[in-house]
Amino acid sequence: MSLFRSSLLVGIGAIASRVLGFVRDILFAQVLGAGPVADAFLAAFRLPNLVRRVVSEGGLNPALVPVLGRLEPVESARVAGDVIVVFALALLGITGLVELGAGFIALALAPGLGADDEVLALVALYTRLAFPVVVCVTLASIGAALLNIHRRYAAATLAPLAVNGGLIVALVALDTDFSLPPDRKAALLAMSSSLAGLAQLVWVAAALLRGDGPIVRFRRPVWSPALKGLLLAGFPALVASGAVQIFILVGTQIASFWPSGVSWLYYADRVMQLPLGLMAALGASVLLPELAAWHRAGRHDAIVAAQNRALELALLMALPASTALLILAEPMAVVLFQRGAFDAADAHGTALVLMGLSLGLPFATMGKVLSQTLFAQGALRSTLITALAGIAVTAGASLLLGAFFDMGGIALGISLGCLAHAGATILILRRSRLWSLDRAFAGRLIRIALATGLMGATLLAALRLAPFPSVMALAALCLGGLAIYALAAWLFGAVTRQDLSLMTKKS
């Protein structure tokens, strides 16, 4: 399968997952609003949802792909079975600890909610009900990584749709029942997330059992060097792959000291994740296996070239997305979320947070792409260092800026964390001579910036004509901005005819 076709399939799946997730969050706002119950549910949902998003976007691929890709098919299948069994046992143990210590975890997730014992008790309850989804989606992600190694992208890409699809069904059902209080609705949603995770696991398991060659063979686990290496690499891989999600989690802890801060940050983050999640899925599922293959072949020149071309593609989407989110933050928050229990003040607060987060989108995207080279090398220690640098900057900047600019300052702190993460990754790659800024990339970046600037100016002018947006007006602004950007990108040379022919070459 060509790199273009693989990217297209993974991209369609990632977009579908993000669209379903977006619909889910619109329904969250409609059913729960942004009050104490919503803060409690979203604080509890943050941890399992963070794990789900990281692993569904290929968070364990950096640990699995380089090691299993070097083994013979039969041995790879045996080691894969060992990994699944060991991870299943470990996850069940962790889930048991979470169920017992949910109160302490609730306080750690949202320390600002600790002043209200009833709200904190709700966080603990929802954590207990929702956390089992972590077992299911993590095991499903391991299976998806095995399918990606064998270039079987369809099931691996589409299976994550089960969780969001199941939650949407539950939300629609709950929205029609006016007799249930909000806290009961949130409890049922937490339970529904765990059941939907089980459906995702069954989907991936069925795909693993189909096919000609052996992908997984189960036995009593053998503590081979390959298994030990995978287990030792698993945690750093998750932390490094989910760096941006962890920055958001740190911001959530700080935001819990602001009324409705957890909810505002959650909804704004979900909008930003639409473009970011696409690049994360493409990087982990398509770019990483290619980089790993070139690394084994000693093709450092191909690695550098692939990084620059991938960055061009990433920024081709990230820069206009960042600009559009910055300009359209207010109308997006109003049109998408302001209904039901979500009022105008909540929409305005969400818009301010979205504006701050949008500034970090290009840097978050760069970090996602460039870290794939470190993953391909198995240099998880370096990726962990870059993630820790971003966490430190996020915590410090969010606390400082939050004191002056409230929730908008916390969002800016998260964006600065993304900048620090991308900058640290670039420094490590340059020291290893695995990345350099070539002339083609610099020229393409200038042309992308020009096209983005023209699109931004057009959107600002259009907003003056439609200051009070409706659904149709927002759709027209988004589609019109996309059309202007596409035309400008073609005229300025940010996209050329050669790009398509290069992408459709066999990988």
Short mmCIF file of C-alpha atoms in Angstrom, two decimals:
data_model
loop_
_atom_site.label_atom_id
_atom_site.label_comp_id
_atom_site.label_asym_id
_atom_site.label_seq_id
_atom_site.Cartn_x
_atom_site.Cartn_y
_atom_site.Cartn_z
CA MET A 1 0.00 0.00 0.00
CA SER A 2 1.35 3.45 -0.87
CA LEU A 3 2.18 5.99 1.80
CA PHE A 4 -0.60 8.18 0.44
CA ARG A 5 -3.24 5.43 0.64
CA SER A 6 -2.13 4.43 4.12
CA SER A 7 -2.18 8.05 5.24
CA LEU A 8 -5.59 8.57 3.64
CA LEU A 9 -7.11 5.58 5.43
CA VAL A 10 -5.62 6.52 8.78
CA GLY A 11 -6.57 10.15 8.21
CA ILE A 12 -10.20 9.29 7.44
CA GLY A 13 -10.38 7.16 10.57
CA ALA A 14 -8.79 9.87 12.70
CA ILE A 15 -11.15 12.52 11.33
CA ALA A 16 -14.16 10.28 11.92
CA SER A 17 -13.04 9.62 15.49
CA ARG A 18 -12.50 13.32 16.15
CA VAL A 19 -15.87 14.25 14.62
CA LEU A 20 -17.64 11.68 16.79
CA GLY A 21 -15.70 12.89 19.81
CA PHE A 22 -16.70 16.43 18.99
CA VAL A 23 -20.37 15.48 18.72
CA ARG A 24 -19.99 13.67 22.04
CA ASP A 25 -18.60 16.80 23.72
CA ILE A 26 -21.34 19.00 22.31
CA LEU A 27 -23.81 16.61 23.91
CA PHE A 28 -21.77 16.66 27.14
CA ALA A 29 -22.22 20.43 27.27
CA GLN A 30 -25.91 20.14 26.49
CA VAL A 31 -26.62 17.44 29.09
CA LEU A 32 -24.22 18.43 31.89
CA GLY A 33 -23.43 22.12 31.26
CA ALA A 34 -20.42 23.58 33.10
CA GLY A 35 -21.40 23.47 36.76
CA PRO A 36 -20.10 21.42 39.72
CA VAL A 37 -21.44 18.09 38.37
CA ALA A 38 -19.86 18.73 34.97
CA ASP A 39 -16.56 19.67 36.62
CA ALA A 40 -16.69 16.48 38.70
CA PHE A 41 -17.48 14.25 35.72
CA LEU A 42 -14.95 15.86 33.36
CA ALA A 43 -12.22 15.77 36.03
CA ALA A 44 -12.85 12.04 36.55
CA PHE A 45 -13.18 11.45 32.80
CA ARG A 46 -9.92 13.28 32.09
CA LEU A 47 -7.59 10.45 33.22
CA PRO A 48 -9.23 7.51 31.38
CA ASN A 49 -9.89 9.74 28.38
CA LEU A 50 -6.24 10.82 28.37
CA VAL A 51 -5.11 7.18 28.31
CA ARG A 52 -7.68 6.34 25.65
CA ARG A 53 -6.62 9.19 23.40
CA VAL A 54 -2.91 8.48 23.79
CA VAL A 55 -3.13 4.76 23.12
CA SER A 56 -5.76 5.12 20.39
CA GLU A 57 -3.41 7.49 18.56
CA GLY A 58 -0.63 4.88 18.71
CA GLY A 59 0.94 5.79 22.04
CA LEU A 60 2.37 2.28 22.51
CA ASN A 61 3.56 2.02 18.90
CA PRO A 62 6.97 3.58 19.72
CA ALA A 63 7.64 0.72 22.13
CA LEU A 64 6.14 -2.07 20.01
CA VAL A 65 6.97 -1.26 16.39
CA PRO A 66 10.81 -1.06 16.52
CA VAL A 67 11.17 -4.24 18.64
CA LEU A 68 8.57 -6.49 17.04
CA GLY A 69 9.50 -5.28 13.56
CA ARG A 70 12.99 -6.80 13.98
CA LEU A 71 11.73 -10.28 14.92
CA GLU A 72 10.78 -13.17 12.67
CA PRO A 73 6.99 -13.52 12.18
CA VAL A 74 6.55 -16.55 14.44
CA GLU A 75 8.68 -15.12 17.26
CA SER A 76 7.01 -11.74 16.85
CA ALA A 77 3.60 -13.38 17.30
CA ARG A 78 4.76 -15.16 20.46
CA VAL A 79 6.24 -12.02 21.99
CA ALA A 80 3.09 -10.10 21.05
CA GLY A 81 1.01 -12.67 22.94
CA ASP A 82 3.30 -12.36 25.96
CA VAL A 83 2.92 -8.57 25.89
CA ILE A 84 -0.87 -8.76 25.81
CA VAL A 85 -1.03 -11.23 28.72
CA VAL A 86 1.41 -9.27 30.90
CA PHE A 87 -0.25 -5.93 30.16
CA ALA A 88 -3.69 -7.41 30.90
CA LEU A 89 -2.58 -8.65 34.32
CA ALA A 90 -0.84 -5.37 35.14
CA LEU A 91 -3.82 -3.28 34.04
CA LEU A 92 -6.22 -5.33 36.11
CA GLY A 93 -4.00 -4.78 39.15
CA ILE A 94 -3.81 -1.03 38.50
CA THR A 95 -7.57 -0.85 38.07
CA GLY A 96 -8.04 -2.57 41.42
CA LEU A 97 -5.79 0.02 43.08
CA VAL A 98 -7.70 2.85 41.42
CA GLU A 99 -11.02 1.46 42.62
CA LEU A 100 -9.69 1.33 46.19
CA GLY A 101 -7.95 4.70 46.12
CA ALA A 102 -10.37 6.70 43.97
CA GLY A 103 -10.73 9.36 46.67
CA PHE A 104 -7.03 10.18 46.66
CA ILE A 105 -6.94 10.10 42.86
CA ALA A 106 -9.91 12.48 42.73
CA LEU A 107 -8.06 14.97 44.90
CA ALA A 108 -4.95 14.65 42.71
CA LEU A 109 -6.93 15.15 39.48
CA ALA A 110 -8.77 18.25 40.69
CA PRO A 111 -7.28 19.62 43.92
CA GLY A 112 -9.31 22.80 43.58
CA LEU A 113 -12.53 20.80 44.01
CA GLY A 114 -11.36 19.48 47.39
CA ALA A 115 -13.10 22.31 49.22
CA ASP A 116 -16.48 20.76 48.41
CA ASP A 117 -16.74 17.24 49.84
CA GLU A 118 -19.84 16.38 47.79
CA VAL A 119 -18.23 17.33 44.50
CA LEU A 120 -15.03 15.48 45.39
CA ALA A 121 -17.10 12.39 46.25
CA LEU A 122 -18.67 12.60 42.79
CA VAL A 123 -15.21 12.74 41.18
CA ALA A 124 -14.27 9.56 43.08
CA LEU A 125 -17.49 7.79 42.05
CA TYR A 126 -17.14 8.70 38.39
CA THR A 127 -13.47 7.65 38.45
CA ARG A 128 -14.42 4.20 39.74
CA LEU A 129 -17.09 3.79 37.06
CA ALA A 130 -15.05 5.10 34.11
CA PHE A 131 -11.55 3.75 34.81
CA PRO A 132 -12.16 0.16 33.57
CA VAL A 133 -12.18 1.60 30.05
CA VAL A 134 -8.40 1.97 30.44
CA VAL A 135 -7.95 -1.82 30.50
CA CYS A 136 -9.98 -2.30 27.33
CA VAL A 137 -8.58 0.52 25.22
CA THR A 138 -4.95 -0.18 26.17
CA LEU A 139 -5.21 -3.84 25.18
CA ALA A 140 -7.06 -2.78 22.03
CA SER A 141 -4.25 -0.34 21.20
CA ILE A 142 -1.66 -3.12 21.52
CA GLY A 143 -3.69 -5.15 19.08
CA ALA A 144 -3.97 -2.15 16.77
CA ALA A 145 -0.18 -1.68 16.83
CA LEU A 146 0.25 -5.32 15.78
CA LEU A 147 -2.18 -4.77 12.93
CA ASN A 148 -0.26 -1.64 11.86
CA ILE A 149 3.01 -3.61 11.78
CA HIS A 150 1.35 -5.98 9.31
CA ARG A 151 0.02 -2.98 7.31
CA ARG A 152 -3.58 -3.84 8.23
CA TYR A 153 -4.76 -0.34 8.99
CA ALA A 154 -8.55 -0.62 8.58
CA ALA A 155 -9.58 -2.31 11.85
CA ALA A 156 -6.85 -0.54 13.84
CA THR A 157 -8.08 2.82 12.59
CA LEU A 158 -11.83 2.29 12.88
CA ALA A 159 -12.04 0.42 16.20
CA PRO A 160 -11.60 3.57 18.37
CA LEU A 161 -14.89 4.85 16.93
CA ALA A 162 -16.68 2.39 19.23
CA VAL A 163 -16.05 4.40 22.40
CA ASN A 164 -17.31 7.73 21.10
CA GLY A 165 -20.17 6.05 19.26
CA GLY A 166 -21.31 4.28 22.42
CA LEU A 167 -21.17 7.47 24.47
CA ILE A 168 -23.16 9.38 21.85
CA VAL A 169 -25.91 6.77 22.02
CA ALA A 170 -25.95 7.03 25.83
CA LEU A 171 -26.01 10.85 25.74
CA VAL A 172 -28.91 10.97 23.29
CA ALA A 173 -30.86 8.59 25.50
CA LEU A 174 -30.11 10.59 28.66
CA ASP A 175 -30.96 13.91 27.01
CA THR A 176 -34.53 12.74 26.49
CA ASP A 177 -34.98 11.73 30.15
CA PHE A 178 -35.80 14.84 32.18
CA SER A 179 -36.49 12.94 35.39
CA LEU A 180 -32.88 11.99 36.12
CA PRO A 181 -30.77 14.52 38.09
CA PRO A 182 -27.44 15.57 36.52
CA ASP A 183 -25.32 13.53 38.96
CA ARG A 184 -27.15 10.32 38.02
CA LYS A 185 -26.77 11.10 34.32
CA ALA A 186 -23.03 11.58 34.79
CA ALA A 187 -22.78 8.24 36.62
CA LEU A 188 -24.52 6.44 33.76
CA LEU A 189 -22.20 8.13 31.26
CA ALA A 190 -19.15 6.94 33.20
CA MET A 191 -20.48 3.37 33.10
CA SER A 192 -21.25 3.69 29.39
CA SER A 193 -17.66 4.66 28.63
CA SER A 194 -16.38 1.41 30.16
CA LEU A 195 -18.89 -0.67 28.18
CA ALA A 196 -17.95 1.13 24.96
CA GLY A 197 -14.27 0.39 25.64
CA LEU A 198 -15.14 -3.30 25.87
CA ALA A 199 -16.77 -3.07 22.43
CA GLN A 200 -13.54 -1.58 21.01
CA LEU A 201 -11.49 -4.44 22.47
CA VAL A 202 -13.80 -7.06 20.96
CA TRP A 203 -13.55 -5.32 17.56
CA VAL A 204 -9.73 -5.41 17.54
CA ALA A 205 -9.60 -8.98 18.89
CA ALA A 206 -11.82 -10.14 16.03
CA ALA A 207 -9.48 -8.46 13.51
CA LEU A 208 -6.42 -10.15 15.04
CA LEU A 209 -8.03 -13.56 14.62
CA ARG A 210 -8.65 -12.96 10.93
CA GLY A 211 -5.96 -13.16 8.27
CA ASP A 212 -3.45 -15.64 6.93
CA GLY A 213 -0.30 -15.22 8.98
CA PRO A 214 0.00 -15.50 12.78
CA ILE A 215 -0.15 -12.08 14.40
CA VAL A 216 -0.58 -13.21 18.02
CA ARG A 217 0.18 -16.55 19.70
CA PHE A 218 -0.69 -16.97 23.35
CA ARG A 219 1.32 -19.04 25.82
CA ARG A 220 2.58 -18.75 29.36
CA PRO A 221 4.68 -15.55 29.16
CA VAL A 222 8.40 -16.07 28.68
CA TRP A 223 10.64 -13.32 30.09
CA SER A 224 12.64 -12.89 26.90
CA PRO A 225 14.90 -9.87 26.27
CA ALA A 226 12.36 -8.59 23.76
CA LEU A 227 9.52 -8.73 26.31
CA LYS A 228 11.62 -7.05 29.00
CA GLY A 229 12.61 -4.31 26.58
CA LEU A 230 8.99 -3.71 25.58
CA LEU A 231 7.80 -3.51 29.17
CA LEU A 232 10.58 -1.12 30.15
CA ALA A 233 9.81 1.04 27.11
CA GLY A 234 6.03 1.01 27.58
CA PHE A 235 5.74 3.71 30.26
CA PRO A 236 8.21 6.17 28.66
CA ALA A 237 6.46 5.62 25.33
CA LEU A 238 3.07 6.49 26.79
CA VAL A 239 4.41 9.58 28.56
CA ALA A 240 6.28 10.79 25.49
CA SER A 241 3.45 10.04 23.05
CA GLY A 242 0.90 11.69 25.30
CA ALA A 243 3.01 14.73 26.14
CA VAL A 244 0.43 17.26 24.99
CA GLN A 245 -2.35 15.39 26.78
CA ILE A 246 -0.31 15.46 29.98
CA PHE A 247 0.21 19.21 29.57
CA ILE A 248 -3.58 19.53 29.43
CA LEU A 249 -3.90 17.35 32.53
CA VAL A 250 -1.48 19.61 34.41
CA GLY A 251 -3.49 22.61 33.25
CA THR A 252 -6.68 20.90 34.44
CA GLN A 253 -5.28 20.48 37.93
CA ILE A 254 -4.54 24.20 38.09
CA ALA A 255 -7.85 25.12 36.42
CA SER A 256 -9.77 23.24 39.12
CA PHE A 257 -9.22 26.25 41.41
CA TRP A 258 -11.36 28.41 39.07
CA PRO A 259 -15.16 28.05 38.96
CA SER A 260 -16.09 26.01 35.86
CA GLY A 261 -12.40 26.07 34.87
CA VAL A 262 -12.21 22.30 34.37
CA SER A 263 -15.19 22.36 32.03
CA TRP A 264 -14.01 25.37 30.00
CA LEU A 265 -10.58 23.84 29.49
CA TYR A 266 -12.07 20.48 28.54
CA TYR A 267 -14.37 21.86 25.85
CA ALA A 268 -11.72 24.18 24.41
CA ASP A 269 -9.20 21.36 24.32
CA ARG A 270 -11.64 19.18 22.43
CA VAL A 271 -11.88 21.76 19.65
CA MET A 272 -8.09 22.02 19.39
CA GLN A 273 -7.75 18.23 19.31
CA LEU A 274 -9.55 18.01 15.97
CA PRO A 275 -6.49 18.93 13.86
CA LEU A 276 -3.90 17.74 16.40
CA GLY A 277 -5.35 14.25 16.70
CA LEU A 278 -5.14 13.76 12.95
CA MET A 279 -1.39 14.40 12.90
CA ALA A 280 -0.84 12.23 15.95
CA ALA A 281 -2.59 9.28 14.32
CA LEU A 282 -0.74 9.74 11.01
CA GLY A 283 2.61 10.00 12.79
CA ALA A 284 2.26 6.94 15.01
CA SER A 285 0.50 4.66 12.52
CA VAL A 286 2.12 5.58 9.18
CA LEU A 287 5.25 7.72 9.65
CA LEU A 288 6.72 5.75 12.56
CA PRO A 289 6.88 2.36 10.78
CA GLU A 290 8.54 4.03 7.77
CA LEU A 291 11.12 5.81 9.95
CA ALA A 292 11.82 2.59 11.86
CA ALA A 293 12.49 0.76 8.61
CA TRP A 294 14.89 3.47 7.41
CA HIS A 295 16.64 3.47 10.77
CA ARG A 296 17.25 -0.29 10.55
CA ALA A 297 18.62 0.24 7.05
CA GLY A 298 20.95 3.02 8.23
CA ARG A 299 19.30 5.57 5.92
CA HIS A 300 19.83 8.72 7.99
CA ASP A 301 19.47 10.90 4.92
CA ALA A 302 16.04 9.40 4.26
CA ILE A 303 15.05 9.98 7.89
CA VAL A 304 15.95 13.68 7.74
CA ALA A 305 14.16 14.14 4.42
CA ALA A 306 11.06 12.31 5.66
CA GLN A 307 10.92 14.48 8.78
CA ASN A 308 11.02 17.69 6.80
CA ARG A 309 8.38 16.52 4.35
CA ALA A 310 6.18 15.34 7.24
CA LEU A 311 6.65 18.70 8.98
CA GLU A 312 5.63 20.48 5.80
CA LEU A 313 2.44 18.43 5.66
CA ALA A 314 1.79 18.96 9.37
CA LEU A 315 2.26 22.73 9.27
CA LEU A 316 0.26 22.94 6.06
CA MET A 317 -2.70 21.94 8.24
CA ALA A 318 -1.65 23.23 11.67
CA LEU A 319 -0.89 26.88 10.83
CA PRO A 320 -4.24 27.65 9.17
CA ALA A 321 -6.07 25.63 11.84
CA SER A 322 -4.36 27.60 14.60
CA THR A 323 -5.20 30.91 12.93
CA ALA A 324 -8.82 29.95 12.32
CA LEU A 325 -9.31 28.78 15.91
CA LEU A 326 -7.82 32.02 17.23
CA ILE A 327 -10.08 34.19 15.09
CA LEU A 328 -13.26 32.10 15.34
CA ALA A 329 -12.94 31.05 19.01
CA GLU A 330 -15.92 33.10 20.21
CA PRO A 331 -18.40 32.10 17.46
CA MET A 332 -17.28 28.47 17.72
CA ALA A 333 -17.87 28.34 21.46
CA VAL A 334 -21.29 30.01 21.09
CA VAL A 335 -22.54 27.92 18.18
CA LEU A 336 -21.12 24.58 19.28
CA PHE A 337 -21.73 24.61 23.01
CA GLN A 338 -24.12 27.37 24.11
CA ARG A 339 -27.34 25.46 24.63
CA GLY A 340 -29.11 23.62 27.39
CA ALA A 341 -27.15 23.87 30.65
CA PHE A 342 -24.24 25.69 28.94
CA ASP A 343 -24.86 29.46 29.14
CA ALA A 344 -23.30 32.56 27.52
CA ALA A 345 -20.75 33.06 30.32
CA ASP A 346 -19.53 29.49 29.82
CA ALA A 347 -19.23 30.04 26.07
CA HIS A 348 -17.18 33.21 26.60
CA GLY A 349 -14.86 31.49 29.10
CA THR A 350 -14.39 28.54 26.74
CA ALA A 351 -13.57 30.92 23.88
CA LEU A 352 -10.83 32.66 25.89
CA VAL A 353 -9.26 29.30 26.73
CA LEU A 354 -9.49 28.17 23.10
CA MET A 355 -7.67 31.32 21.96
CA GLY A 356 -4.80 30.57 24.31
CA LEU A 357 -4.60 26.91 23.29
CA SER A 358 -4.70 27.73 19.57
CA LEU A 359 -1.34 29.51 19.83
CA GLY A 360 0.32 26.25 20.86
CA LEU A 361 -1.18 24.09 18.10
CA PRO A 362 1.71 24.47 15.59
CA PHE A 363 4.28 23.65 18.29
CA ALA A 364 2.25 20.69 19.52
CA THR A 365 2.11 19.39 15.95
CA MET A 366 5.86 19.83 15.46
CA GLY A 367 6.54 17.93 18.67
CA LYS A 368 4.28 15.08 17.54
CA VAL A 369 6.05 14.75 14.18
CA LEU A 370 9.67 15.20 15.27
CA SER A 371 9.39 12.82 18.21
CA GLN A 372 8.65 9.97 15.77
CA THR A 373 12.35 9.87 14.85
CA LEU A 374 13.34 9.35 18.48
CA PHE A 375 10.67 6.67 18.75
CA ALA A 376 11.98 4.93 15.62
CA GLN A 377 15.45 4.83 17.17
CA GLY A 378 14.12 3.48 20.42
CA ALA A 379 15.49 6.60 22.16
CA LEU A 380 12.62 6.72 24.63
CA ARG A 381 14.79 8.21 27.35
CA SER A 382 15.31 11.30 25.22
CA THR A 383 11.61 11.58 24.43
CA LEU A 384 10.83 11.29 28.13
CA ILE A 385 13.21 14.16 28.86
CA THR A 386 11.49 16.38 26.30
CA ALA A 387 8.09 15.55 27.79
CA LEU A 388 9.29 16.35 31.31
CA ALA A 389 10.62 19.69 30.06
CA GLY A 390 7.21 20.52 28.63
CA ILE A 391 5.47 19.47 31.85
CA ALA A 392 7.72 21.70 33.96
CA VAL A 393 7.16 24.72 31.70
CA THR A 394 3.41 24.09 31.59
CA ALA A 395 3.11 23.93 35.37
CA GLY A 396 5.26 27.01 36.01
CA ALA A 397 3.81 29.15 33.24
CA SER A 398 0.19 28.17 33.98
CA LEU A 399 0.53 29.04 37.66
CA LEU A 400 2.19 32.39 36.89
CA LEU A 401 0.01 33.46 33.96
CA GLY A 402 -3.15 32.13 35.61
CA ALA A 403 -2.59 34.50 38.52
CA PHE A 404 -2.68 37.45 36.11
CA PHE A 405 -4.99 36.33 33.29
CA ASP A 406 -7.17 33.65 34.93
CA MET A 407 -8.16 30.77 32.64
CA GLY A 408 -6.73 32.46 29.55
CA GLY A 409 -3.34 32.53 31.28
CA ILE A 410 -3.54 28.81 32.04
CA ALA A 411 -4.22 28.12 28.37
CA LEU A 412 -1.19 30.23 27.40
CA GLY A 413 0.89 28.24 29.89
CA ILE A 414 -0.11 25.00 28.14
CA SER A 415 0.89 26.50 24.79
CA LEU A 416 4.28 27.47 26.22
CA GLY A 417 4.65 23.86 27.40
CA CYS A 418 4.07 22.70 23.81
CA LEU A 419 6.73 25.17 22.63
CA ALA A 420 9.22 23.88 25.21
CA HIS A 421 8.52 20.26 24.22
CA ALA A 422 9.05 20.94 20.51
CA GLY A 423 12.17 23.01 21.20
CA ALA A 424 13.73 20.33 23.39
CA THR A 425 13.02 17.68 20.73
CA ILE A 426 14.69 19.81 18.05
CA LEU A 427 17.78 20.32 20.22
CA ILE A 428 18.18 16.58 20.82
CA LEU A 429 17.70 15.75 17.14
CA ARG A 430 20.19 18.38 16.02
CA ARG A 431 22.81 17.12 18.47
CA SER A 432 22.32 13.63 17.04
CA ARG A 433 22.48 15.05 13.49
CA LEU A 434 19.04 13.62 12.77
CA TRP A 435 17.36 16.85 11.77
CA SER A 436 18.35 19.96 9.90
CA LEU A 437 16.34 22.78 8.37
CA ASP A 438 16.72 22.37 4.61
CA ARG A 439 16.02 25.07 2.04
CA ALA A 440 12.94 23.33 0.68
CA PHE A 441 11.31 23.28 4.12
CA ALA A 442 12.12 26.94 4.81
CA GLY A 443 10.66 28.00 1.47
CA ARG A 444 7.54 25.90 1.96
CA LEU A 445 7.04 27.34 5.45
CA ILE A 446 7.12 30.90 4.10
CA ARG A 447 4.53 30.05 1.44
CA ILE A 448 2.29 28.34 4.02
CA ALA A 449 2.54 31.44 6.24
CA LEU A 450 1.54 33.73 3.35
CA ALA A 451 -1.48 31.59 2.51
CA THR A 452 -2.45 31.46 6.17
CA GLY A 453 -2.16 35.24 6.49
CA LEU A 454 -4.47 35.78 3.54
CA MET A 455 -7.02 33.36 5.00
CA GLY A 456 -6.83 35.07 8.40
CA ALA A 457 -7.39 38.52 6.92
CA THR A 458 -10.41 37.21 5.01
CA LEU A 459 -11.92 35.67 8.15
CA LEU A 460 -11.47 38.90 10.13
CA ALA A 461 -13.20 40.87 7.39
CA ALA A 462 -16.01 38.33 7.18
CA LEU A 463 -16.60 38.45 10.94
CA ARG A 464 -17.39 42.17 10.69
CA LEU A 465 -20.19 41.30 8.28
CA ALA A 466 -21.57 38.52 10.55
CA PRO A 467 -20.76 39.47 14.16
CA PHE A 468 -23.60 37.32 15.58
CA PRO A 469 -22.95 33.88 14.15
CA SER A 470 -25.46 31.14 13.54
CA VAL A 471 -24.78 27.55 12.62
CA MET A 472 -24.99 28.36 8.92
CA ALA A 473 -22.82 31.48 9.30
CA LEU A 474 -20.12 29.54 11.18
CA ALA A 475 -20.20 26.77 8.58
CA ALA A 476 -19.87 29.37 5.82
CA LEU A 477 -16.93 31.01 7.60
CA CYS A 478 -15.14 27.68 8.05
CA LEU A 479 -15.76 26.42 4.51
CA GLY A 480 -15.01 29.82 3.01
CA GLY A 481 -11.78 30.11 4.98
CA LEU A 482 -10.77 26.61 3.87
CA ALA A 483 -11.47 27.48 0.23
CA ILE A 484 -9.49 30.74 0.45
CA TYR A 485 -6.59 28.93 2.09
CA ALA A 486 -6.59 26.11 -0.47
CA LEU A 487 -6.57 28.60 -3.35
CA ALA A 488 -3.87 30.74 -1.72
CA ALA A 489 -1.75 27.69 -0.94
CA TRP A 490 -1.89 26.68 -4.59
CA LEU A 491 -1.16 30.17 -5.90
CA PHE A 492 1.74 30.76 -3.49
CA GLY A 493 3.19 27.31 -4.19
CA ALA A 494 2.62 25.86 -0.72
CA VAL A 495 1.02 22.89 -2.53
CA THR A 496 2.29 21.70 -5.91
CA ARG A 497 1.47 18.96 -8.39
CA GLN A 498 4.67 17.15 -7.46
CA ASP A 499 3.43 16.67 -3.88
CA LEU A 500 0.72 14.21 -4.88
CA SER A 501 3.04 12.17 -7.09
CA LEU A 502 5.63 11.94 -4.29
CA MET A 503 3.04 10.82 -1.76
CA THR A 504 1.65 8.10 -4.02
CA LYS A 505 5.01 6.42 -4.52
CA LYS A 506 5.30 3.01 -2.95
CA SER A 507 6.78 3.13 0.53
#
